[in-house]
Short mmCIF file of N, CA and C and ligand atoms in Angstrom, two decimals:
data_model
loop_
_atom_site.label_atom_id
_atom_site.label_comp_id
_atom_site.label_asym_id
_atom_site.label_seq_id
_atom_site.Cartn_x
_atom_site.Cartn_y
_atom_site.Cartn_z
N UNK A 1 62.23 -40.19 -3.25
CA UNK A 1 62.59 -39.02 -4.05
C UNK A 1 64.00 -38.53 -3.67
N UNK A 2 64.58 -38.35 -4.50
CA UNK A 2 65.74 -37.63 -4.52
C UNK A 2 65.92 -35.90 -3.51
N UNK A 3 66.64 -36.01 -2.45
CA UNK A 3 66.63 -35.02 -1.66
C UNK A 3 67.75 -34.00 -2.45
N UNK A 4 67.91 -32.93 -3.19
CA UNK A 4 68.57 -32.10 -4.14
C UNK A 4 68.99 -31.38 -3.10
N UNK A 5 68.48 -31.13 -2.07
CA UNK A 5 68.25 -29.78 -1.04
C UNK A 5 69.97 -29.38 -0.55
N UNK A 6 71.09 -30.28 -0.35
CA UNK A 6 72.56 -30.64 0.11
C UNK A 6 73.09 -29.79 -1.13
N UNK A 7 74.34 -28.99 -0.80
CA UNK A 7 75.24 -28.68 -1.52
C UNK A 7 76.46 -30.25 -1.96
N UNK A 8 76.50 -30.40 -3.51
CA UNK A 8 77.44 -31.38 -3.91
C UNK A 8 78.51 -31.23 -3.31
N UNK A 9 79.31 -29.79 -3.15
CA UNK A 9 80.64 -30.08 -2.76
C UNK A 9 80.78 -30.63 -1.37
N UNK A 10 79.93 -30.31 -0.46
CA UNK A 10 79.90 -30.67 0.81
C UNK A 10 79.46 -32.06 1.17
N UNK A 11 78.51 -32.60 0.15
CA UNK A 11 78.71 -33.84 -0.03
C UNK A 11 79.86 -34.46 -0.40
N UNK A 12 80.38 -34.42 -1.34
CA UNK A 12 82.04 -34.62 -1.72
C UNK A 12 82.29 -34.81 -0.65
N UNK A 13 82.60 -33.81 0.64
CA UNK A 13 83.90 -33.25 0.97
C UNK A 13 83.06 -34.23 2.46
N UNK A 14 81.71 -34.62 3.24
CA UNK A 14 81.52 -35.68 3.21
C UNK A 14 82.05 -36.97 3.20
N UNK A 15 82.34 -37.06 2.03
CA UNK A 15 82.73 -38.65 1.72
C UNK A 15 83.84 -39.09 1.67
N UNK A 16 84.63 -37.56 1.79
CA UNK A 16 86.40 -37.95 1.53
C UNK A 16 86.20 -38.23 3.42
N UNK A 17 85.42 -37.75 4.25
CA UNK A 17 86.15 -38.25 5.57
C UNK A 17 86.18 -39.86 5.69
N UNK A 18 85.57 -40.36 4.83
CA UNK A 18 86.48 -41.80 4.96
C UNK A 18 87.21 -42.21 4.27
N UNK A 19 87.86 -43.17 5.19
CA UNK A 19 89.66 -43.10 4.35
C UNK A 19 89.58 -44.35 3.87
N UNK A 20 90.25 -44.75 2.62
CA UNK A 20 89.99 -45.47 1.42
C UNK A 20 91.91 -46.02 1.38
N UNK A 21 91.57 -47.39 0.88
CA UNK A 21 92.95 -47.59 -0.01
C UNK A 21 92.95 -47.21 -1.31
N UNK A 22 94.35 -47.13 -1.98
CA UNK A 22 93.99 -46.46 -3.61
C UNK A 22 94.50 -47.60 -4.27
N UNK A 23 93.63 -47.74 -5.14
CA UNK A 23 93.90 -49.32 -6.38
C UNK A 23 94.30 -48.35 -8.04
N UNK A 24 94.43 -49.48 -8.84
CA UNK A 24 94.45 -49.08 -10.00
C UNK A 24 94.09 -50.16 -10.50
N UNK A 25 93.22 -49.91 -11.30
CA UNK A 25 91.71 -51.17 -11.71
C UNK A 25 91.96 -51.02 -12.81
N UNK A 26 92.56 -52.63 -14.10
CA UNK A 26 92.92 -52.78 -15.60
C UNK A 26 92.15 -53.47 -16.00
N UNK A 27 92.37 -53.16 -17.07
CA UNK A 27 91.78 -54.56 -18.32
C UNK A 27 92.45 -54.36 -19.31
N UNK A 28 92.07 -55.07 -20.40
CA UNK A 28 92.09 -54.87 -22.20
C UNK A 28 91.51 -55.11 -22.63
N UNK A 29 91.64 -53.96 -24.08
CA UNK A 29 90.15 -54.20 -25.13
C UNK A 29 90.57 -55.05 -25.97
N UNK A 30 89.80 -55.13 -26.98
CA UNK A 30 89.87 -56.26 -28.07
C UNK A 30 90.88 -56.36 -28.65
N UNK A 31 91.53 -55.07 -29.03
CA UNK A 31 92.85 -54.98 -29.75
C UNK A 31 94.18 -55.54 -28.74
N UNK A 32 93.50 -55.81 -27.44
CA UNK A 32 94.88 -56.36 -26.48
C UNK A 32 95.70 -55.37 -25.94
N UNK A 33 95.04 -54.05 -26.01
CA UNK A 33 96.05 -52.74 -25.50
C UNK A 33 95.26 -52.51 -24.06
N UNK A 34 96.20 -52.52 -23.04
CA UNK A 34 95.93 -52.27 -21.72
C UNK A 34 95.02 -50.97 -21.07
N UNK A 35 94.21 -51.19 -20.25
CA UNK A 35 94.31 -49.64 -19.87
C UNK A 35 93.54 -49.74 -18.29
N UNK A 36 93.72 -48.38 -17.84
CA UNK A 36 93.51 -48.67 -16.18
C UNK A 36 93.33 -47.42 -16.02
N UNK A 37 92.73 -47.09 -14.82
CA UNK A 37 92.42 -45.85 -13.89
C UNK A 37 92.47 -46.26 -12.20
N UNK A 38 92.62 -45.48 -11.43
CA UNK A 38 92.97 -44.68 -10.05
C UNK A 38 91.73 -44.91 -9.59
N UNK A 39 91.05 -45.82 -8.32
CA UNK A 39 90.31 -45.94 -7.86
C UNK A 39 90.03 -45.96 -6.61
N UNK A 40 89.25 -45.44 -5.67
CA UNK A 40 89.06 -45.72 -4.44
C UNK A 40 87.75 -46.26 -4.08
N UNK A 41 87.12 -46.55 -4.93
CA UNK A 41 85.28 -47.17 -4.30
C UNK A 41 85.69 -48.98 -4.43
N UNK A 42 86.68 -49.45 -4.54
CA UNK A 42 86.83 -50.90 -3.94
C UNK A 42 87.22 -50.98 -2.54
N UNK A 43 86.22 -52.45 -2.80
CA UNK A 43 85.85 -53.07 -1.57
C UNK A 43 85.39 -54.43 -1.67
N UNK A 44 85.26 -55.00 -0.29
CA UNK A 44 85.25 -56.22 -0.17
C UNK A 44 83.56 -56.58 -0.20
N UNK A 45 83.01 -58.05 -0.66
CA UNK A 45 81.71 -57.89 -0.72
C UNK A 45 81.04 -59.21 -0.16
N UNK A 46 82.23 -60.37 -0.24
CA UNK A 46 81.70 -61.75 -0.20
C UNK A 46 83.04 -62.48 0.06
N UNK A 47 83.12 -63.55 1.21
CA UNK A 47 84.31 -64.19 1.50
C UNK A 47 84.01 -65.50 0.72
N UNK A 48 82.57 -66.22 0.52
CA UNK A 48 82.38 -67.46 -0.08
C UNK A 48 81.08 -67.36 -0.67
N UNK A 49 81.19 -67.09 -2.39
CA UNK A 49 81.81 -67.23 -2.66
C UNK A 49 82.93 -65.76 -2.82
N UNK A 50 84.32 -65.45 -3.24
CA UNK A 50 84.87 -64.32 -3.04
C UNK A 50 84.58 -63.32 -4.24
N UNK A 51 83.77 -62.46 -3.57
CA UNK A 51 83.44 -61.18 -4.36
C UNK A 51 84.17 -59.79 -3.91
N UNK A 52 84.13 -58.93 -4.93
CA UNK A 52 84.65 -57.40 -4.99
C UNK A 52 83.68 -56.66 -5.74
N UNK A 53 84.08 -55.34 -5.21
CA UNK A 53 83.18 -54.64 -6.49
C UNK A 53 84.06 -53.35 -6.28
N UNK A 54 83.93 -52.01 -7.05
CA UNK A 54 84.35 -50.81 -7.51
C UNK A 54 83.00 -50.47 -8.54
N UNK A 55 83.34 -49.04 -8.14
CA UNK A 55 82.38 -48.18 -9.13
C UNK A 55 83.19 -47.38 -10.35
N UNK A 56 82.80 -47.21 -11.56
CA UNK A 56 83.27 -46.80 -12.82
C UNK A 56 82.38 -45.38 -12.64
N UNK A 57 83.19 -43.87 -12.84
CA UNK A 57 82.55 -42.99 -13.44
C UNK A 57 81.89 -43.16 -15.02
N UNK A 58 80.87 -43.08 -15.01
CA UNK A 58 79.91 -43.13 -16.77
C UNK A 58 81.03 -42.38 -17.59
N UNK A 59 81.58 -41.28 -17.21
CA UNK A 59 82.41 -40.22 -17.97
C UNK A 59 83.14 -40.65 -18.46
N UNK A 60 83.92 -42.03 -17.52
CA UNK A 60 85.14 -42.69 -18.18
C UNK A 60 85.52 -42.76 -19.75
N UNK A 61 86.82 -42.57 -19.86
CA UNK A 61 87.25 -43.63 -21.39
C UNK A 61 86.62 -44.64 -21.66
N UNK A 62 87.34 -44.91 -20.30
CA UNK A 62 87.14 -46.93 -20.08
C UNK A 62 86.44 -47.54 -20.34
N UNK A 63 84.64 -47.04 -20.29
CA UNK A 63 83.72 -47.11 -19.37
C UNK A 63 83.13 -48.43 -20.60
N UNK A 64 83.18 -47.98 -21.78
CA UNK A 64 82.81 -48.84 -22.90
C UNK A 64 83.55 -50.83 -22.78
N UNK A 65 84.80 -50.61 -22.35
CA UNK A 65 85.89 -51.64 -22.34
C UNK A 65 85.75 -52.14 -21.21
N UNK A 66 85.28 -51.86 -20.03
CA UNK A 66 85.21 -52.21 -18.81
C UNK A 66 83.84 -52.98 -18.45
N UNK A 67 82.74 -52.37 -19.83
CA UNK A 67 81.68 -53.22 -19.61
C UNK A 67 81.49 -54.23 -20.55
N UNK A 68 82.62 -54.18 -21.53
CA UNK A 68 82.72 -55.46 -22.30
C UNK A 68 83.66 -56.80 -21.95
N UNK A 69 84.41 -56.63 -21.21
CA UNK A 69 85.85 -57.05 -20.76
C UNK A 69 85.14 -58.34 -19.74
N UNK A 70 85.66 -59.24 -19.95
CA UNK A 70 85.34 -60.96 -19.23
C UNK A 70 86.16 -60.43 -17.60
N UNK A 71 87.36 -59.67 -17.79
CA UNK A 71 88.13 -60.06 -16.50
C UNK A 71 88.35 -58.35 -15.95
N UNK A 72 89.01 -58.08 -14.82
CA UNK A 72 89.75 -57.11 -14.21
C UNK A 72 90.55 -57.31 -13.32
N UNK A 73 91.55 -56.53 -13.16
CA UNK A 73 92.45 -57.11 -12.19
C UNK A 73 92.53 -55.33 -10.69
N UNK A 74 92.22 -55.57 -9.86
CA UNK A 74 92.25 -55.07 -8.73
C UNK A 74 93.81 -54.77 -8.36
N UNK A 75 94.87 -54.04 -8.48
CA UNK A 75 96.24 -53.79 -8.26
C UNK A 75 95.72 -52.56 -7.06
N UNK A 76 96.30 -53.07 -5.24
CA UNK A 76 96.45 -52.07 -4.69
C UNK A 76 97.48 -51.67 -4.44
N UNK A 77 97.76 -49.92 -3.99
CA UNK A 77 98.91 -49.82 -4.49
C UNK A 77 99.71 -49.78 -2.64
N UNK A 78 100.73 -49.34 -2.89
CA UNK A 78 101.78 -49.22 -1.72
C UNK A 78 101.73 -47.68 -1.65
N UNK A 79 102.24 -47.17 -0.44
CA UNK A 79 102.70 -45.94 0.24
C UNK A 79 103.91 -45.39 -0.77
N UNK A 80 104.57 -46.23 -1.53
CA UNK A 80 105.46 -45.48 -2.08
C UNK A 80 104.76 -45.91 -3.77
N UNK A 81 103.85 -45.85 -4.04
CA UNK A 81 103.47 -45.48 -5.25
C UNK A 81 102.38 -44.57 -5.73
N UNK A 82 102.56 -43.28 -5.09
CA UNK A 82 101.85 -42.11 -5.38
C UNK A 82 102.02 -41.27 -7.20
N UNK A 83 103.25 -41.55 -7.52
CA UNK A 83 103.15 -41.39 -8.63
C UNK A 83 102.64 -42.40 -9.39
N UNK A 84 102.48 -43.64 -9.14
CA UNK A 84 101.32 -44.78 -10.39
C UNK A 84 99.88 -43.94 -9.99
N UNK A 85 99.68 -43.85 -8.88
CA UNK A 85 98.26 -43.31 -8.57
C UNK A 85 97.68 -41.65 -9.47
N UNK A 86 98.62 -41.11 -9.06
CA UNK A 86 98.66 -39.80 -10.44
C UNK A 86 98.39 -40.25 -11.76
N UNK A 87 98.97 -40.97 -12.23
CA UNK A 87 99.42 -41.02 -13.78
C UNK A 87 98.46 -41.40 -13.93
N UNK A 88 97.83 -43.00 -13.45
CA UNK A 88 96.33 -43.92 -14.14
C UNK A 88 94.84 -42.45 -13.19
N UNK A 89 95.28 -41.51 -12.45
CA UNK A 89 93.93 -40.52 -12.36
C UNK A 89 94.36 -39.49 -13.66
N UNK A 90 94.88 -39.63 -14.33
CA UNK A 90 95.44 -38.80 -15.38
C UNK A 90 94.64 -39.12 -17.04
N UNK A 91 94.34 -38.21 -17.75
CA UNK A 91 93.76 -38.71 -19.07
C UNK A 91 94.99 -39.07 -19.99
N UNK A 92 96.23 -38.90 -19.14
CA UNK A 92 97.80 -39.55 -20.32
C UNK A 92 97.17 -40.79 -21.27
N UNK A 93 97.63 -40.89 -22.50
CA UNK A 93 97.20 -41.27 -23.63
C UNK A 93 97.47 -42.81 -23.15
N UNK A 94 99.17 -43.14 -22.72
CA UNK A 94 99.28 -44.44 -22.66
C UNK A 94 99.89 -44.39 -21.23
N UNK A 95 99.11 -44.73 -20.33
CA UNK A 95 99.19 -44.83 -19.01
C UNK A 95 100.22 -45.98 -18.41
N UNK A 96 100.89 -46.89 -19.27
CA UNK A 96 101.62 -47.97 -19.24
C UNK A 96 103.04 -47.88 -19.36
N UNK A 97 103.08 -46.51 -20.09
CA UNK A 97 104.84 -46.47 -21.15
C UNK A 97 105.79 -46.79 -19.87
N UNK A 98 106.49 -47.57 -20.29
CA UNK A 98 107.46 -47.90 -19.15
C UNK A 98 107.16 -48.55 -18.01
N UNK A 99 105.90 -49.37 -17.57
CA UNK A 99 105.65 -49.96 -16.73
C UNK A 99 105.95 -51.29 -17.09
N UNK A 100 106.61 -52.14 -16.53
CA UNK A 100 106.90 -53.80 -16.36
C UNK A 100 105.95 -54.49 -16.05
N UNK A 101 104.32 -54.74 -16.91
CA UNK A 101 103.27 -55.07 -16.46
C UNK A 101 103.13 -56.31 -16.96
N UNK A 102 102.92 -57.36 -15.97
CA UNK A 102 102.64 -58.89 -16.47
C UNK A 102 101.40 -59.06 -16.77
N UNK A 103 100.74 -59.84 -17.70
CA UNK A 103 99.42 -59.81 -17.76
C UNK A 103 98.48 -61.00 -16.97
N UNK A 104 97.86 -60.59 -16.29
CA UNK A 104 96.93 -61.33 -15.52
C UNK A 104 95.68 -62.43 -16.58
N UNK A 105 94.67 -62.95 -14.85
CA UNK A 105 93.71 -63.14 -16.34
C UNK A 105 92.85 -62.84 -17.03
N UNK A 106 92.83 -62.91 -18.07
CA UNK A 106 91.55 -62.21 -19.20
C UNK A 106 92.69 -61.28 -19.55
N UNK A 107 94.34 -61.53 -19.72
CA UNK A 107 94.79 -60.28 -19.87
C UNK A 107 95.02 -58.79 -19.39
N UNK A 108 94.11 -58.53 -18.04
CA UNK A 108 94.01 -57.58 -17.30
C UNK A 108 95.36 -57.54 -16.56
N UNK A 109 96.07 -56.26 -17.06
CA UNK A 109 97.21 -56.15 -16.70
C UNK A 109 97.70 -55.83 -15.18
N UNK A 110 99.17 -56.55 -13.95
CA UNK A 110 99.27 -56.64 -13.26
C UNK A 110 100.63 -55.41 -13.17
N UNK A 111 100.00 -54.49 -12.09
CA UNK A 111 100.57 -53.10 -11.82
C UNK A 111 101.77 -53.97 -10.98
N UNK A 112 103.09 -53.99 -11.04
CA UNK A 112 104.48 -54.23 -10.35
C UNK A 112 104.53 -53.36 -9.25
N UNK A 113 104.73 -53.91 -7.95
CA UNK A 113 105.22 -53.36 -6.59
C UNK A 113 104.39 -53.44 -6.08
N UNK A 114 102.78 -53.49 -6.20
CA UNK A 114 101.73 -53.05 -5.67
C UNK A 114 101.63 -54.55 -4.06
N UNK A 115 100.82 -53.69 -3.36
CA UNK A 115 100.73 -54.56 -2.00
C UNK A 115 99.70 -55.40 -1.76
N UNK A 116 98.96 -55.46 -2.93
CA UNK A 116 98.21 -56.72 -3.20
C UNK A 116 97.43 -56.73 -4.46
N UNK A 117 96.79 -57.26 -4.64
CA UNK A 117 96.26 -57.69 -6.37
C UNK A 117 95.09 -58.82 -6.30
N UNK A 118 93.99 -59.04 -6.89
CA UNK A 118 93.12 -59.60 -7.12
C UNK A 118 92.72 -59.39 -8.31
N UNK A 119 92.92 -60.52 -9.30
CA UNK A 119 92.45 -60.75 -10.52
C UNK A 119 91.18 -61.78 -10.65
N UNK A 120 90.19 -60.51 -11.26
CA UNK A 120 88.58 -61.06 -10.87
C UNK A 120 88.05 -61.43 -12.43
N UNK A 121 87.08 -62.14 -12.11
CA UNK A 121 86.30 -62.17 -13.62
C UNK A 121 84.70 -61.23 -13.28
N UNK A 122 84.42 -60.99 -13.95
CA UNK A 122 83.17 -59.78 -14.02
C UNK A 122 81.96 -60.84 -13.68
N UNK A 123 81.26 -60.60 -13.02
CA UNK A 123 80.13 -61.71 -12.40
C UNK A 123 78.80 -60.90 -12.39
N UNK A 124 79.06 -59.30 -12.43
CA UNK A 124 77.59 -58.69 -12.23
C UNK A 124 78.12 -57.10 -12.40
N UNK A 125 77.27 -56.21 -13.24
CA UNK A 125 77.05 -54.78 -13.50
C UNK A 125 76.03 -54.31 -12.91
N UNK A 126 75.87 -53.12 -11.85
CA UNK A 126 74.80 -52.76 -11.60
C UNK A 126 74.71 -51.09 -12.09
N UNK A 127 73.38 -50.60 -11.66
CA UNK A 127 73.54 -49.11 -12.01
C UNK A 127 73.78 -48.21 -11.00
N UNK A 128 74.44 -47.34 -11.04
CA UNK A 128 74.82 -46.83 -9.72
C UNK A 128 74.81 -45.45 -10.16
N UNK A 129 73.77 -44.77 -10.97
CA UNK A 129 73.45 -43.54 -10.69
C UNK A 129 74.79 -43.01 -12.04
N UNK A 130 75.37 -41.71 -11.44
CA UNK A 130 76.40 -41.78 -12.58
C UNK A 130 78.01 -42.54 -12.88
N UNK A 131 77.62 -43.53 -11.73
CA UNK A 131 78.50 -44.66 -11.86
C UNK A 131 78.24 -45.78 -12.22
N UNK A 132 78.90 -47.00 -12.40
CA UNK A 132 78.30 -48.44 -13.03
C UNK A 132 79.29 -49.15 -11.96
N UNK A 133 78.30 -49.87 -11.10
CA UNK A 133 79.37 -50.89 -10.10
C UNK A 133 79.61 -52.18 -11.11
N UNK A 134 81.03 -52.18 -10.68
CA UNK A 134 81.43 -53.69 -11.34
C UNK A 134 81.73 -54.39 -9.85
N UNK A 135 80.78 -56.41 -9.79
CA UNK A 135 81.24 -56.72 -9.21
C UNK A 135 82.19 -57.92 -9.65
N UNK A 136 83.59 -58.78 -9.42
CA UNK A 136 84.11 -59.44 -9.59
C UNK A 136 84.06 -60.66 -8.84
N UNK A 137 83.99 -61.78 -9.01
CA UNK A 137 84.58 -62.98 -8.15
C UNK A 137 86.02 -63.21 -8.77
N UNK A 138 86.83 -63.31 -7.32
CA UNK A 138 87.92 -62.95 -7.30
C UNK A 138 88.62 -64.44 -7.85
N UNK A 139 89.36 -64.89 -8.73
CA UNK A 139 90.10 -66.12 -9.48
C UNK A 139 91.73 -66.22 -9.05
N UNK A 140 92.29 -65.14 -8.72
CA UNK A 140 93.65 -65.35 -7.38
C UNK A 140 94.13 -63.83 -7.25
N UNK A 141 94.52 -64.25 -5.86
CA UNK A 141 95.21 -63.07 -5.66
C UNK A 141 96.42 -63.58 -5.07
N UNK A 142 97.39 -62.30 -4.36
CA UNK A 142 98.78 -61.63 -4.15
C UNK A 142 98.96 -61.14 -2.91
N UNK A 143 99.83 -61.23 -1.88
CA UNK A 143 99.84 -59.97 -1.07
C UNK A 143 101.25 -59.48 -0.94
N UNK A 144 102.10 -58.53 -0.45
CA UNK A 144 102.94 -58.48 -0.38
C UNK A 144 103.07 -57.76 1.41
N UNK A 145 104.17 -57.31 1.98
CA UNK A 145 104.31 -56.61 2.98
C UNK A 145 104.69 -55.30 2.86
N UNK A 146 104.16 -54.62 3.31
CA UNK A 146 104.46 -52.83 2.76
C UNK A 146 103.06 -51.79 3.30
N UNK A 147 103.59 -50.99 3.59
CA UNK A 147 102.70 -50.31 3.78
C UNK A 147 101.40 -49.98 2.83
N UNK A 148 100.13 -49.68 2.94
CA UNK A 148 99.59 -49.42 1.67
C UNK A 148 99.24 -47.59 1.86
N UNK A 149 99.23 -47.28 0.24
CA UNK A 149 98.75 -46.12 0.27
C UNK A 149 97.20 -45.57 0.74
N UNK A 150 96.82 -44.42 1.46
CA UNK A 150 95.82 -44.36 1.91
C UNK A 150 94.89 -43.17 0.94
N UNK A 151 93.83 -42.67 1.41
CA UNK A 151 93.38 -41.37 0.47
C UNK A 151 92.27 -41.21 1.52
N UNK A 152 92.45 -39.67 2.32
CA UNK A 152 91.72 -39.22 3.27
C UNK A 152 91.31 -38.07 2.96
N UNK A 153 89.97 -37.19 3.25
CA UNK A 153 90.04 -35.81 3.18
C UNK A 153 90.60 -35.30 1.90
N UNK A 154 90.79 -36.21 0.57
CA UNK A 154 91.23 -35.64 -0.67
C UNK A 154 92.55 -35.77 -0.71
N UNK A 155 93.54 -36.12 0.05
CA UNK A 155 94.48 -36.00 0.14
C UNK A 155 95.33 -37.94 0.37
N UNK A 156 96.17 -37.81 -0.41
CA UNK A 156 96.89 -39.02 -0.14
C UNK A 156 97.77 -39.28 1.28
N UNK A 157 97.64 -40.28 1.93
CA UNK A 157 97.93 -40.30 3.80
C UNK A 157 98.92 -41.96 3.96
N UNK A 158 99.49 -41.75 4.76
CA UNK A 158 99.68 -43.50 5.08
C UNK A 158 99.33 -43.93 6.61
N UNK A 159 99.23 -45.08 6.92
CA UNK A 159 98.91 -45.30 8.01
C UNK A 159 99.81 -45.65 9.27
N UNK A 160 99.66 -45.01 10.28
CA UNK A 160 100.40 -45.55 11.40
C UNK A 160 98.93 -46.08 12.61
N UNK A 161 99.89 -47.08 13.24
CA UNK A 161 99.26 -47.92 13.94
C UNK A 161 98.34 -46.80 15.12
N UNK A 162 97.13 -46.81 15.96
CA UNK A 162 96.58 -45.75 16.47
C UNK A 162 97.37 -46.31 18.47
N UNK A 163 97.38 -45.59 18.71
CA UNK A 163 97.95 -45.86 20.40
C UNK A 163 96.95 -46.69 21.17
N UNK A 164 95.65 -46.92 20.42
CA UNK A 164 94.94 -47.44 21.50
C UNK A 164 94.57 -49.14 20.58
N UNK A 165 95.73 -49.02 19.80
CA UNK A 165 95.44 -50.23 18.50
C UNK A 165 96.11 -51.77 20.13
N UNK A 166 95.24 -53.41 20.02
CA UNK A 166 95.49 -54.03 20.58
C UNK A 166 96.64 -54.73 19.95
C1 LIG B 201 92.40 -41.24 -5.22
C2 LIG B 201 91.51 -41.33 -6.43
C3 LIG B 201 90.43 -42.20 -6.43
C4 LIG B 201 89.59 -42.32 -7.55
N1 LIG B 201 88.55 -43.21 -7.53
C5 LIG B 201 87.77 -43.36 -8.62
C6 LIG B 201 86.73 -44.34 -8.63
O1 LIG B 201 86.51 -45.06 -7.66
N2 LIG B 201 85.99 -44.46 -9.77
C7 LIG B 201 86.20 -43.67 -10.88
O2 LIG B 201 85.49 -43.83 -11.88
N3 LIG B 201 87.18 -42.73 -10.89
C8 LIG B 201 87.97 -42.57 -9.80
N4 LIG B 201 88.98 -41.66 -9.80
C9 LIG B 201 89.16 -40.80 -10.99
C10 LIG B 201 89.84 -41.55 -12.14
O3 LIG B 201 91.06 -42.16 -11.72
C11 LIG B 201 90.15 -40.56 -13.26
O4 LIG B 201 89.00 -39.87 -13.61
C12 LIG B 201 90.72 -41.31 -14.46
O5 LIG B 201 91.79 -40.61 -14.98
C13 LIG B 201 89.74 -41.49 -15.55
O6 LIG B 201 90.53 -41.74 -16.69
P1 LIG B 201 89.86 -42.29 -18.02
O7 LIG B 201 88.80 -41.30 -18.43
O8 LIG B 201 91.01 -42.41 -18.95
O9 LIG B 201 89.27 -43.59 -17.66
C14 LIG B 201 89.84 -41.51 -8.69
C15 LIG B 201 90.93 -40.63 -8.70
C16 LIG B 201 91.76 -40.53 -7.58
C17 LIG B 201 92.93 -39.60 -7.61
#
């Protein structure tokens, strides 16, 4: 049974103490027009064969296109791309205008600068309450060198190495 008894926000506030990288998770719909949102519930799931997954809010736009869509592409971002991370958590109409985006596969568009990338094909939907996990097996990825952007406590962070790091 569902324990109701917890205040939500404190749950929230909970879950931000772990610290997350921030992605921006694409596809395209039928018409071939791109679209993406600001994510932090990716993660790693399977080295062989290579799986991912992320969770979709139900609320989404997306949410229709994301469960029709063959592919997605996983774009994480860098320390210096806090404004891509704004814009795709943003309901802006065309989240793309002016982005130099190559298209990946299945068309799932590839976010420029980002510090790594995994372009997956959709392998499994589960239900996740008022989210829908998508998981991917991953078809190639990217890495680059750069710091990545972090998201702690609600707040966007970057990382420095800890003093007691080997
Ligand atoms: C740091 C950060 C992480 C987020 N992570 C998720 C996530 O994992 N899943 C999700 O559905 N929304 C997440 N969001 C919220 C979406 O990015 C936001 O609701 C998005 O604008 C939805 O747009 P859409 O309705 O056009 O799809 C996150 C937002 C931020 C700022």
């Amino acid at each position: 049974m569902t324990d109701t008894t917890f205040d939500s926000r404190e749950f929230r506030s909970a879950l931000g103490r772990f610290a997350t990288g921030v992605t921006v998770v694409t596809t395209v719909n039928d018409d071939g027009n791109p679209l993406g949102l600001t994510v932090s519930s990716f993660n790693s799931v399977s080295l062989d064969p290579p799986l991912v997954l992320w969770s979709l809010d139900r609320s989404s736009s997306a949410l229709a296109v994301f469960e029709k869509a063959t592919h997605f592409a996983v774009n994480v971002l860098g320390a210096d791309q806090v404004a891509i991370s704004n814009r795709f958590a943003s309901r802006e109409e065309d989240k793309f205008a002016g982005l130099d985006s190559a298209a990946g596969a299945g068309g799932a568009p590839l976010v420029p600068g980002c510090v790594a990338c995994f372009q997956c094909r959709t392998v499994h939907r589960y239900d996740g309450g008022d989210h829908v996990i998508f998981v991917g097996e991953v078809e190639s990825f990217e890495r680059r060198d750069g710091d990545a952007l972090l998201f702690h406590d609600g707040n966007y962070c970057r990382a420095e190495p800890h003093p007691e790091a080997w």
